[in-house]
PDB file of C-alpha atoms and ligand atoms in Angstrom:
ATOM      1  CA  UNK A   1      -9.862   4.892 -19.089  1.00 34.00           C
ATOM      2  CA  UNK A   2      -7.528   2.630 -21.088  1.00 35.00           C
ATOM      3  CA  UNK A   3      -3.947   1.825 -20.341  1.00 39.00           C
ATOM      4  CA  UNK A   4      -2.653   5.362 -20.705  1.00 40.00           C
ATOM      5  CA  UNK A   5      -3.031   7.035 -17.349  1.00 44.00           C
ATOM      6  CA  UNK A   6      -0.569   9.856 -17.582  1.00 45.00           C
ATOM      7  CA  UNK A   7      -0.610  13.058 -19.556  1.00 39.00           C
ATOM      8  CA  UNK A   8       2.476  15.259 -19.426  1.00 41.00           C
ATOM      9  CA  UNK A   9       2.289  18.339 -17.253  1.00 40.00           C
ATOM     10  CA  UNK A  10      -0.630  17.327 -15.074  1.00 49.00           C
ATOM     11  CA  UNK A  11      -0.810  15.736 -11.676  1.00 55.00           C
ATOM     12  CA  UNK A  12      -3.238  12.973 -10.854  1.00 84.00           C
ATOM     13  CA  UNK A  13      -4.546  11.299  -7.791  1.00 94.00           C
ATOM     14  CA  UNK A  14      -3.543   7.706  -7.289  1.00 96.00           C
ATOM     15  CA  UNK A  15      -4.685   5.522  -4.401  1.00 97.00           C
ATOM     16  CA  UNK A  16      -1.543   3.484  -3.781  1.00 98.00           C
ATOM     17  CA  UNK A  17      -3.205   1.089  -1.307  1.00 98.00           C
ATOM     18  CA  UNK A  18      -6.835  -0.039  -1.356  1.00 98.00           C
ATOM     19  CA  UNK A  19      -8.139  -3.511  -0.547  1.00 98.00           C
ATOM     20  CA  UNK A  20     -10.778  -3.505  -3.253  1.00 97.00           C
ATOM     21  CA  UNK A  21     -10.982  -7.290  -3.070  1.00 96.00           C
ATOM     22  CA  UNK A  22     -12.650  -6.844   0.341  1.00 96.00           C
ATOM     23  CA  UNK A  23     -15.556  -4.955  -1.280  1.00 96.00           C
ATOM     24  CA  UNK A  24     -18.527  -7.080  -2.285  1.00 95.00           C
ATOM     25  CA  UNK A  25     -20.159  -6.327  -5.603  1.00 95.00           C
ATOM     26  CA  UNK A  26     -21.910  -4.137  -6.601  1.00 96.00           C
ATOM     27  CA  UNK A  27     -20.241  -1.842  -4.025  1.00 96.00           C
ATOM     28  CA  UNK A  28     -16.814  -2.376  -5.608  1.00 96.00           C
ATOM     29  CA  UNK A  29     -17.892  -1.185  -9.048  1.00 95.00           C
ATOM     30  CA  UNK A  30     -19.740   1.753  -7.506  1.00 96.00           C
ATOM     31  CA  UNK A  31     -16.682   2.703  -5.441  1.00 96.00           C
ATOM     32  CA  UNK A  32     -14.457   2.555  -8.543  1.00 94.00           C
ATOM     33  CA  UNK A  33     -16.897   4.754 -10.406  1.00 93.00           C
ATOM     34  CA  UNK A  34     -16.920   7.326  -7.610  1.00 95.00           C
ATOM     35  CA  UNK A  35     -13.117   7.205  -7.580  1.00 94.00           C
ATOM     36  CA  UNK A  36     -13.052   8.059 -11.279  1.00 91.00           C
ATOM     37  CA  UNK A  37     -15.466  10.947 -10.699  1.00 90.00           C
ATOM     38  CA  UNK A  38     -13.207  12.245  -7.909  1.00 91.00           C
ATOM     39  CA  UNK A  39     -10.224  12.312 -10.276  1.00 91.00           C
ATOM     40  CA  UNK A  40      -8.540   9.132  -9.044  1.00 93.00           C
ATOM     41  CA  UNK A  41      -6.714   7.738 -12.054  1.00 92.00           C
ATOM     42  CA  UNK A  42      -5.379   4.492 -10.636  1.00 93.00           C
ATOM     43  CA  UNK A  43      -5.709   2.203  -7.652  1.00 96.00           C
ATOM     44  CA  UNK A  44      -3.164  -0.323  -6.406  1.00 97.00           C
ATOM     45  CA  UNK A  45      -4.834  -3.301  -4.752  1.00 98.00           C
ATOM     46  CA  UNK A  46      -2.669  -5.375  -2.391  1.00 98.00           C
ATOM     47  CA  UNK A  47      -3.505  -8.978  -1.617  1.00 98.00           C
ATOM     48  CA  UNK A  48      -3.404 -10.331   1.928  1.00 97.00           C
ATOM     49  CA  UNK A  49      -3.300 -14.110   1.421  1.00 96.00           C
ATOM     50  CA  UNK A  50      -5.321 -17.206   0.604  1.00 96.00           C
ATOM     51  CA  UNK A  51      -8.682 -15.436   0.587  1.00 95.00           C
ATOM     52  CA  UNK A  52      -8.014 -12.713  -1.948  1.00 96.00           C
ATOM     53  CA  UNK A  53      -5.010 -13.573  -4.171  1.00 96.00           C
ATOM     54  CA  UNK A  54      -7.130 -14.728  -7.107  1.00 96.00           C
ATOM     55  CA  UNK A  55      -9.584 -11.851  -6.933  1.00 96.00           C
ATOM     56  CA  UNK A  56      -6.810  -9.240  -6.673  1.00 97.00           C
ATOM     57  CA  UNK A  57      -5.125 -10.617  -9.804  1.00 95.00           C
ATOM     58  CA  UNK A  58      -8.482 -10.805 -11.570  1.00 95.00           C
ATOM     59  CA  UNK A  59      -9.339  -7.171 -10.769  1.00 94.00           C
ATOM     60  CA  UNK A  60      -6.054  -5.989 -12.266  1.00 93.00           C
ATOM     61  CA  UNK A  61      -6.863  -7.983 -15.391  1.00 87.00           C
ATOM     62  CA  UNK A  62     -10.378  -6.551 -15.689  1.00 86.00           C
ATOM     63  CA  UNK A  63      -9.335  -2.923 -15.249  1.00 85.00           C
ATOM     64  CA  UNK A  64      -5.953  -2.853 -16.969  1.00 84.00           C
ATOM     65  CA  UNK A  65      -4.112   0.443 -16.575  1.00 87.00           C
ATOM     66  CA  UNK A  66      -6.495   1.615 -13.883  1.00 91.00           C
ATOM     67  CA  UNK A  67      -6.292  -1.128 -11.252  1.00 94.00           C
ATOM     68  CA  UNK A  68      -2.911  -2.620 -10.429  1.00 96.00           C
ATOM     69  CA  UNK A  69      -2.248  -5.600  -8.191  1.00 97.00           C
ATOM     70  CA  UNK A  70       0.224  -6.594  -5.519  1.00 98.00           C
ATOM     71  CA  UNK A  71       0.477 -10.291  -4.733  1.00 98.00           C
ATOM     72  CA  UNK A  72       1.664 -11.576  -1.374  1.00 98.00           C
ATOM     73  CA  UNK A  73       0.959 -12.861   2.122  1.00 97.00           C
ATOM     74  CA  UNK A  74       0.180 -10.342   4.860  1.00 96.00           C
ATOM     75  CA  UNK A  75       1.941 -11.033   8.198  1.00 96.00           C
ATOM     76  CA  UNK A  76      -1.429 -12.038   9.700  1.00 96.00           C
ATOM     77  CA  UNK A  77      -1.533 -14.905   7.187  1.00 95.00           C
ATOM     78  CA  UNK A  78       2.152 -15.866   7.353  1.00 95.00           C
ATOM     79  CA  UNK A  79       1.516 -19.147   9.195  1.00 94.00           C
ATOM     80  CA  UNK A  80      -0.688 -20.293   6.287  1.00 96.00           C
ATOM     81  CA  UNK A  81       1.966 -19.646   3.637  1.00 95.00           C
ATOM     82  CA  UNK A  82       3.126 -23.215   3.093  1.00 96.00           C
ATOM     83  CA  UNK A  83       5.074 -24.657   0.127  1.00 96.00           C
ATOM     84  CA  UNK A  84       1.930 -24.989  -2.017  1.00 97.00           C
ATOM     85  CA  UNK A  85       0.921 -21.379  -1.460  1.00 97.00           C
ATOM     86  CA  UNK A  86       4.476 -20.225  -2.050  1.00 97.00           C
ATOM     87  CA  UNK A  87       4.426 -21.880  -5.465  1.00 97.00           C
ATOM     88  CA  UNK A  88       1.157 -20.114  -6.261  1.00 97.00           C
ATOM     89  CA  UNK A  89       2.534 -16.750  -5.190  1.00 97.00           C
ATOM     90  CA  UNK A  90       5.641 -17.358  -7.308  1.00 97.00           C
ATOM     91  CA  UNK A  91       3.447 -18.051 -10.340  1.00 96.00           C
ATOM     92  CA  UNK A  92       1.094 -15.142  -9.715  1.00 96.00           C
ATOM     93  CA  UNK A  93       3.704 -12.393  -9.337  1.00 96.00           C
ATOM     94  CA  UNK A  94       4.407 -12.829 -13.048  1.00 93.00           C
ATOM     95  CA  UNK A  95       0.735 -12.217 -14.056  1.00 92.00           C
ATOM     96  CA  UNK A  96      -0.308  -9.164 -16.077  1.00 90.00           C
ATOM     97  CA  UNK A  97      -1.110  -6.116 -13.953  1.00 93.00           C
ATOM     98  CA  UNK A  98       0.916  -7.321 -10.972  1.00 96.00           C
ATOM     99  CA  UNK A  99       3.309  -4.476 -10.145  1.00 97.00           C
ATOM    100  CA  UNK A 100       4.460  -5.402  -6.627  1.00 98.00           C
ATOM    101  CA  UNK A 101       4.837  -8.067  -3.972  1.00 98.00           C
ATOM    102  CA  UNK A 102       2.485  -7.191  -1.113  1.00 96.00           C
ATOM    103  CA  UNK A 103       1.143  -6.712   1.342  1.00 98.00           C
ATOM    104  CA  UNK A 104       4.010  -8.138   3.367  1.00 98.00           C
ATOM    105  CA  UNK A 105       5.636  -7.300   6.675  1.00 98.00           C
ATOM    106  CA  UNK A 106       5.534  -7.814  10.418  1.00 97.00           C
ATOM    107  CA  UNK A 107       2.642  -7.249  12.823  1.00 96.00           C
ATOM    108  CA  UNK A 108       3.472  -7.866  16.468  1.00 97.00           C
ATOM    109  CA  UNK A 109       0.387  -6.004  17.650  1.00 95.00           C
ATOM    110  CA  UNK A 110      -2.109  -8.694  16.674  1.00 95.00           C
ATOM    111  CA  UNK A 111       0.322 -11.618  16.432  1.00 94.00           C
ATOM    112  CA  UNK A 112      -2.166 -13.516  14.233  1.00 94.00           C
ATOM    113  CA  UNK A 113       0.795 -15.614  13.056  1.00 96.00           C
ATOM    114  CA  UNK A 114       3.803 -16.590  15.184  1.00 97.00           C
ATOM    115  CA  UNK A 115       6.548 -13.965  14.894  1.00 97.00           C
ATOM    116  CA  UNK A 116       9.071 -16.503  13.644  1.00 97.00           C
ATOM    117  CA  UNK A 117       6.702 -17.393  10.755  1.00 97.00           C
ATOM    118  CA  UNK A 118       6.185 -13.707  10.020  1.00 97.00           C
ATOM    119  CA  UNK A 119       9.932 -13.063   9.790  1.00 97.00           C
ATOM    120  CA  UNK A 120      10.532 -16.098   7.566  1.00 98.00           C
ATOM    121  CA  UNK A 121       7.680 -15.329   5.172  1.00 98.00           C
ATOM    122  CA  UNK A 122       8.717 -11.670   4.966  1.00 98.00           C
ATOM    123  CA  UNK A 123      12.327 -12.628   4.164  1.00 98.00           C
ATOM    124  CA  UNK A 124      11.122 -15.097   1.536  1.00 98.00           C
ATOM    125  CA  UNK A 125       8.904 -12.476  -0.115  1.00 98.00           C
ATOM    126  CA  UNK A 126      11.626  -9.815  -0.064  1.00 98.00           C
ATOM    127  CA  UNK A 127      13.836 -12.313  -1.902  1.00 97.00           C
ATOM    128  CA  UNK A 128      11.044 -13.108  -4.362  1.00 97.00           C
ATOM    129  CA  UNK A 129      10.561  -9.398  -5.107  1.00 97.00           C
ATOM    130  CA  UNK A 130      14.249  -8.932  -5.810  1.00 95.00           C
ATOM    131  CA  UNK A 131      14.320 -11.987  -8.020  1.00 95.00           C
ATOM    132  CA  UNK A 132      11.436 -10.610 -10.113  1.00 95.00           C
ATOM    133  CA  UNK A 133      12.642  -6.996 -10.056  1.00 95.00           C
ATOM    134  CA  UNK A 134       9.424  -5.944  -8.275  1.00 97.00           C
ATOM    135  CA  UNK A 135       8.929  -3.406  -5.476  1.00 98.00           C
ATOM    136  CA  UNK A 136       7.248  -4.421  -2.210  1.00 98.00           C
ATOM    137  CA  UNK A 137       4.349  -3.017  -0.172  1.00 98.00           C
ATOM    138  CA  UNK A 138       5.336  -3.146   3.469  1.00 98.00           C
ATOM    139  CA  UNK A 139       3.196  -3.284   6.585  1.00 97.00           C
ATOM    140  CA  UNK A 140       4.742  -2.967  10.025  1.00 96.00           C
ATOM    141  CA  UNK A 141       3.215  -2.586  13.438  1.00 95.00           C
ATOM    142  CA  UNK A 142       5.012  -2.734  16.781  1.00 95.00           C
ATOM    143  CA  UNK A 143       7.888  -4.550  15.104  1.00 96.00           C
ATOM    144  CA  UNK A 144      10.146  -1.613  14.238  1.00 97.00           C
ATOM    145  CA  UNK A 145      13.592  -3.096  15.007  1.00 97.00           C
ATOM    146  CA  UNK A 146      12.858  -6.445  13.366  1.00 98.00           C
ATOM    147  CA  UNK A 147      11.317  -4.606  10.422  1.00 98.00           C
ATOM    148  CA  UNK A 148      14.485  -2.564   9.865  1.00 98.00           C
ATOM    149  CA  UNK A 149      16.623  -5.695  10.315  1.00 98.00           C
ATOM    150  CA  UNK A 150      14.584  -7.505   7.629  1.00 98.00           C
ATOM    151  CA  UNK A 151      15.162  -4.589   5.242  1.00 97.00           C
ATOM    152  CA  UNK A 152      18.879  -4.565   6.014  1.00 97.00           C
ATOM    153  CA  UNK A 153      19.009  -8.266   5.196  1.00 97.00           C
ATOM    154  CA  UNK A 154      17.572  -7.492   1.729  1.00 96.00           C
ATOM    155  CA  UNK A 155      19.786  -4.702   0.390  1.00 93.00           C
ATOM    156  CA  UNK A 156      18.578  -3.008  -2.771  1.00 92.00           C
ATOM    157  CA  UNK A 157      14.928  -3.848  -2.146  1.00 94.00           C
ATOM    158  CA  UNK A 158      12.545  -1.173  -3.487  1.00 97.00           C
ATOM    159  CA  UNK A 159       9.146  -0.471  -2.008  1.00 98.00           C
ATOM    160  CA  UNK A 160       6.827   1.557   0.176  1.00 98.00           C
ATOM    161  CA  UNK A 161       6.312   1.573   3.930  1.00 98.00           C
ATOM    162  CA  UNK A 162       2.542   1.948   3.824  1.00 97.00           C
ATOM    163  CA  UNK A 163       0.270   3.846   6.231  1.00 97.00           C
ATOM    164  CA  UNK A 164       3.338   5.220   7.918  1.00 97.00           C
ATOM    165  CA  UNK A 165       3.067   6.312  11.560  1.00 96.00           C
ATOM    166  CA  UNK A 166       6.660   6.582  12.780  1.00 95.00           C
ATOM    167  CA  UNK A 167       7.295  10.341  12.618  1.00 93.00           C
ATOM    168  CA  UNK A 168      10.297  12.227  11.292  1.00 96.00           C
ATOM    169  CA  UNK A 169      13.097   9.965  12.572  1.00 97.00           C
ATOM    170  CA  UNK A 170      11.272   6.951  11.188  1.00 97.00           C
ATOM    171  CA  UNK A 171      10.960   8.612   7.792  1.00 98.00           C
ATOM    172  CA  UNK A 172      14.740   9.080   7.734  1.00 98.00           C
ATOM    173  CA  UNK A 173      15.270   5.400   8.622  1.00 97.00           C
ATOM    174  CA  UNK A 174      13.110   4.064   5.788  1.00 97.00           C
ATOM    175  CA  UNK A 175      13.986   6.606   3.096  1.00 97.00           C
ATOM    176  CA  UNK A 176      17.647   6.043   3.999  1.00 96.00           C
ATOM    177  CA  UNK A 177      17.019   2.411   3.029  1.00 96.00           C
ATOM    178  CA  UNK A 178      15.606   3.500  -0.319  1.00 95.00           C
ATOM    179  CA  UNK A 179      11.921   3.166   0.530  1.00 98.00           C
ATOM    180  CA  UNK A 180       8.994   5.388  -0.348  1.00 98.00           C
ATOM    181  CA  UNK A 181       6.498   6.410   2.350  1.00 98.00           C
ATOM    182  CA  UNK A 182       2.709   5.982   2.103  1.00 98.00           C
ATOM    183  CA  UNK A 183       0.513   8.459   3.987  1.00 98.00           C
ATOM    184  CA  UNK A 184      -3.023   7.308   4.815  1.00 98.00           C
ATOM    185  CA  UNK A 185      -6.187   9.010   6.058  1.00 97.00           C
ATOM    186  CA  UNK A 186      -4.789   8.874   9.576  1.00 97.00           C
ATOM    187  CA  UNK A 187      -3.197  12.198   8.617  1.00 98.00           C
ATOM    188  CA  UNK A 188      -6.665  13.722   9.213  1.00 98.00           C
ATOM    189  CA  UNK A 189      -7.140  12.186  12.685  1.00 97.00           C
ATOM    190  CA  UNK A 190      -6.968  14.846  15.422  1.00 96.00           C
ATOM    191  CA  UNK A 191      -4.495  12.954  17.562  1.00 95.00           C
ATOM    192  CA  UNK A 192      -2.205  11.668  14.785  1.00 97.00           C
ATOM    193  CA  UNK A 193       0.552  14.275  15.054  1.00 97.00           C
ATOM    194  CA  UNK A 194       3.072  11.490  14.346  1.00 97.00           C
ATOM    195  CA  UNK A 195       1.496  10.938  10.922  1.00 98.00           C
ATOM    196  CA  UNK A 196       1.417  14.677  10.149  1.00 98.00           C
ATOM    197  CA  UNK A 197       5.070  14.885  11.179  1.00 98.00           C
ATOM    198  CA  UNK A 198       5.863  12.036   8.784  1.00 98.00           C
ATOM    199  CA  UNK A 199       3.805  13.623   5.995  1.00 98.00           C
ATOM    200  CA  UNK A 200       5.832  16.805   6.368  1.00 98.00           C
ATOM    201  CA  UNK A 201       9.210  15.053   6.528  1.00 98.00           C
ATOM    202  CA  UNK A 202       8.953  12.771   3.466  1.00 98.00           C
ATOM    203  CA  UNK A 203      11.147  14.032   0.592  1.00 97.00           C
ATOM    204  CA  UNK A 204       9.013  15.048  -2.410  1.00 91.00           C
ATOM    205  CA  UNK A 205      10.231  12.231  -4.646  1.00 95.00           C
ATOM    206  CA  UNK A 206       9.313   9.569  -2.094  1.00 98.00           C
ATOM    207  CA  UNK A 207       5.756  10.537  -1.167  1.00 98.00           C
ATOM    208  CA  UNK A 208       2.697   8.377  -1.854  1.00 98.00           C
ATOM    209  CA  UNK A 209      -0.893   8.763  -0.687  1.00 98.00           C
ATOM    210  CA  UNK A 210      -3.323   5.942  -0.002  1.00 98.00           C
ATOM    211  CA  UNK A 211      -6.637   5.099   1.614  1.00 98.00           C
ATOM    212  CA  UNK A 212      -6.046   1.553   2.939  1.00 97.00           C
ATOM    213  CA  UNK A 213      -9.734   1.033   2.080  1.00 98.00           C
ATOM    214  CA  UNK A 214     -11.967  -0.297   3.552  1.00 97.00           C
ATOM    215  CA  UNK A 215     -10.076   0.730   6.721  1.00 96.00           C
ATOM    216  CA  UNK A 216      -8.915   4.108   8.074  1.00 95.00           C
ATOM    217  CA  UNK A 217     -11.528   6.371   6.482  1.00 96.00           C
ATOM    218  CA  UNK A 218     -10.378   9.989   6.760  1.00 97.00           C
ATOM    219  CA  UNK A 219     -12.323  12.712   8.540  1.00 96.00           C
ATOM    220  CA  UNK A 220     -15.264  13.389   7.968  1.00 96.00           C
ATOM    221  CA  UNK A 221     -15.977   9.743   7.052  1.00 96.00           C
ATOM    222  CA  UNK A 222     -14.088   8.283  10.001  1.00 94.00           C
ATOM    223  CA  UNK A 223     -15.579   5.069  11.363  1.00 92.00           C
ATOM    224  CA  UNK A 224     -17.363   4.251   8.108  1.00 95.00           C
ATOM    225  CA  UNK A 225     -16.152   2.238   5.141  1.00 96.00           C
ATOM    226  CA  UNK A 226     -13.274   3.910   3.366  1.00 98.00           C
ATOM    227  CA  UNK A 227     -13.050   3.978  -0.440  1.00 98.00           C
ATOM    228  CA  UNK A 228     -10.514   5.122  -3.072  1.00 97.00           C
ATOM    229  CA  UNK A 229     -12.375   8.389  -3.842  1.00 96.00           C
ATOM    230  CA  UNK A 230     -11.400   9.620  -0.379  1.00 97.00           C
ATOM    231  CA  UNK A 231      -7.713   9.636  -1.321  1.00 97.00           C
ATOM    232  CA  UNK A 232      -8.467  13.203  -2.360  1.00 96.00           C
ATOM    233  CA  UNK A 233      -9.148  14.072   1.305  1.00 97.00           C
ATOM    234  CA  UNK A 234      -5.814  12.454   2.209  1.00 98.00           C
ATOM    235  CA  UNK A 235      -3.964  14.431  -0.464  1.00 97.00           C
ATOM    236  CA  UNK A 236      -5.648  17.669   0.660  1.00 97.00           C
ATOM    237  CA  UNK A 237      -4.592  17.075   4.266  1.00 98.00           C
ATOM    238  CA  UNK A 238      -1.031  16.250   3.144  1.00 98.00           C
ATOM    239  CA  UNK A 239      -0.972  19.459   1.108  1.00 97.00           C
ATOM    240  CA  UNK A 240      -1.997  21.499   4.172  1.00 98.00           C
ATOM    241  CA  UNK A 241       0.693  19.879   6.308  1.00 98.00           C
ATOM    242  CA  UNK A 242       3.388  20.421   3.675  1.00 98.00           C
ATOM    243  CA  UNK A 243       2.092  23.935   2.935  1.00 98.00           C
ATOM    244  CA  UNK A 244       1.862  23.291  -0.790  1.00 96.00           C
ATOM    245  CA  UNK A 245      -1.053  23.125  -3.231  1.00 94.00           C
ATOM    246  CA  UNK A 246      -3.150  20.022  -3.851  1.00 94.00           C
ATOM    247  CA  UNK A 247      -1.835  20.076  -7.437  1.00 93.00           C
ATOM    248  CA  UNK A 248       1.724  19.829  -6.120  1.00 94.00           C
ATOM    249  CA  UNK A 249       0.872  16.797  -3.993  1.00 96.00           C
ATOM    250  CA  UNK A 250      -0.938  15.211  -6.946  1.00 95.00           C
ATOM    251  CA  UNK A 251       2.026  15.764  -9.253  1.00 93.00           C
ATOM    252  CA  UNK A 252       4.572  14.520  -6.716  1.00 95.00           C
ATOM    253  CA  UNK A 253       2.665  11.426  -5.696  1.00 97.00           C
ATOM    254  CA  UNK A 254       1.780  10.604  -9.286  1.00 94.00           C
ATOM    255  CA  UNK A 255       5.459  10.785 -10.282  1.00 94.00           C
ATOM    256  CA  UNK A 256       6.533   8.750  -7.246  1.00 96.00           C
ATOM    257  CA  UNK A 257       3.938   6.044  -7.967  1.00 96.00           C
ATOM    258  CA  UNK A 258       5.067   5.824 -11.567  1.00 94.00           C
ATOM    259  CA  UNK A 259       8.726   5.611 -10.630  1.00 96.00           C
ATOM    260  CA  UNK A 260       8.206   2.940  -7.989  1.00 97.00           C
ATOM    261  CA  UNK A 261       5.573   0.718  -9.578  1.00 96.00           C
ATOM    262  CA  UNK A 262       5.365   1.359 -13.307  1.00 93.00           C
ATOM    263  CA  UNK A 263       8.928   1.995 -14.439  1.00 88.00           C
ATOM    264  CA  UNK A 264      11.037  -1.012 -15.312  1.00 69.00           C
ATOM    265  CA  UNK A 265      14.066  -0.993 -13.019  1.00 57.00           C
TER     266      UNK A 265
HETATM  267 ZN1  LIG B 301      -3.336  -2.889   3.707  1.00 73.47          ZN
END
């Protein structure tokens, strides 16, 4: 597919969040092939920490222009982000194909790392992103007030609040802070009215779609392994909620992805 992934006047599907590093081979190659067949032009692969940093960077190198990488420590892994790992992250964010710092944030639902560690590592990574002129990929769960406070402490930070579940008021809070909003396959879940409300409320220029593969497979694949090809089902559901065509969602999300991750600030 080469490095040129955009042709004027057409919209394209982009999976703005897929953990392809969690796919063993040959399933990863097969999933990428199916994504191409489904019209998915690019996939952004966020790292989560020690286990996948190298592979995420490698994938972006192997599939230049089609697979992009985000390098960072997920809140679950924050306690493991010591000085040595910080130096590695600092080096890696400058590698080819790395377009963001991520996946970073706060997760007080699982509390896999102490909250104090999560806040410190998030603040450090927000600073790193600003230093390198990179956007961030943000995860937050049951940490809303601290999440907003962390953003307020990093004015001017660009990024996406991924797999957003906060509803209309939440959309206003994050877009008011300059963020984009990522809608996942949860938008197809029968009880996820909050996600549909968010999908409707996001301003057109700030909308991204994602799978969060291998998690959160949309209906009718729910409960099985998710993959980037299914971002089409996400985009179709978003189009229904926003009462626009699939082509409109493709064009809007393609432009938003380009502006956030591929344009030099
Ligand atoms: Zn993720």
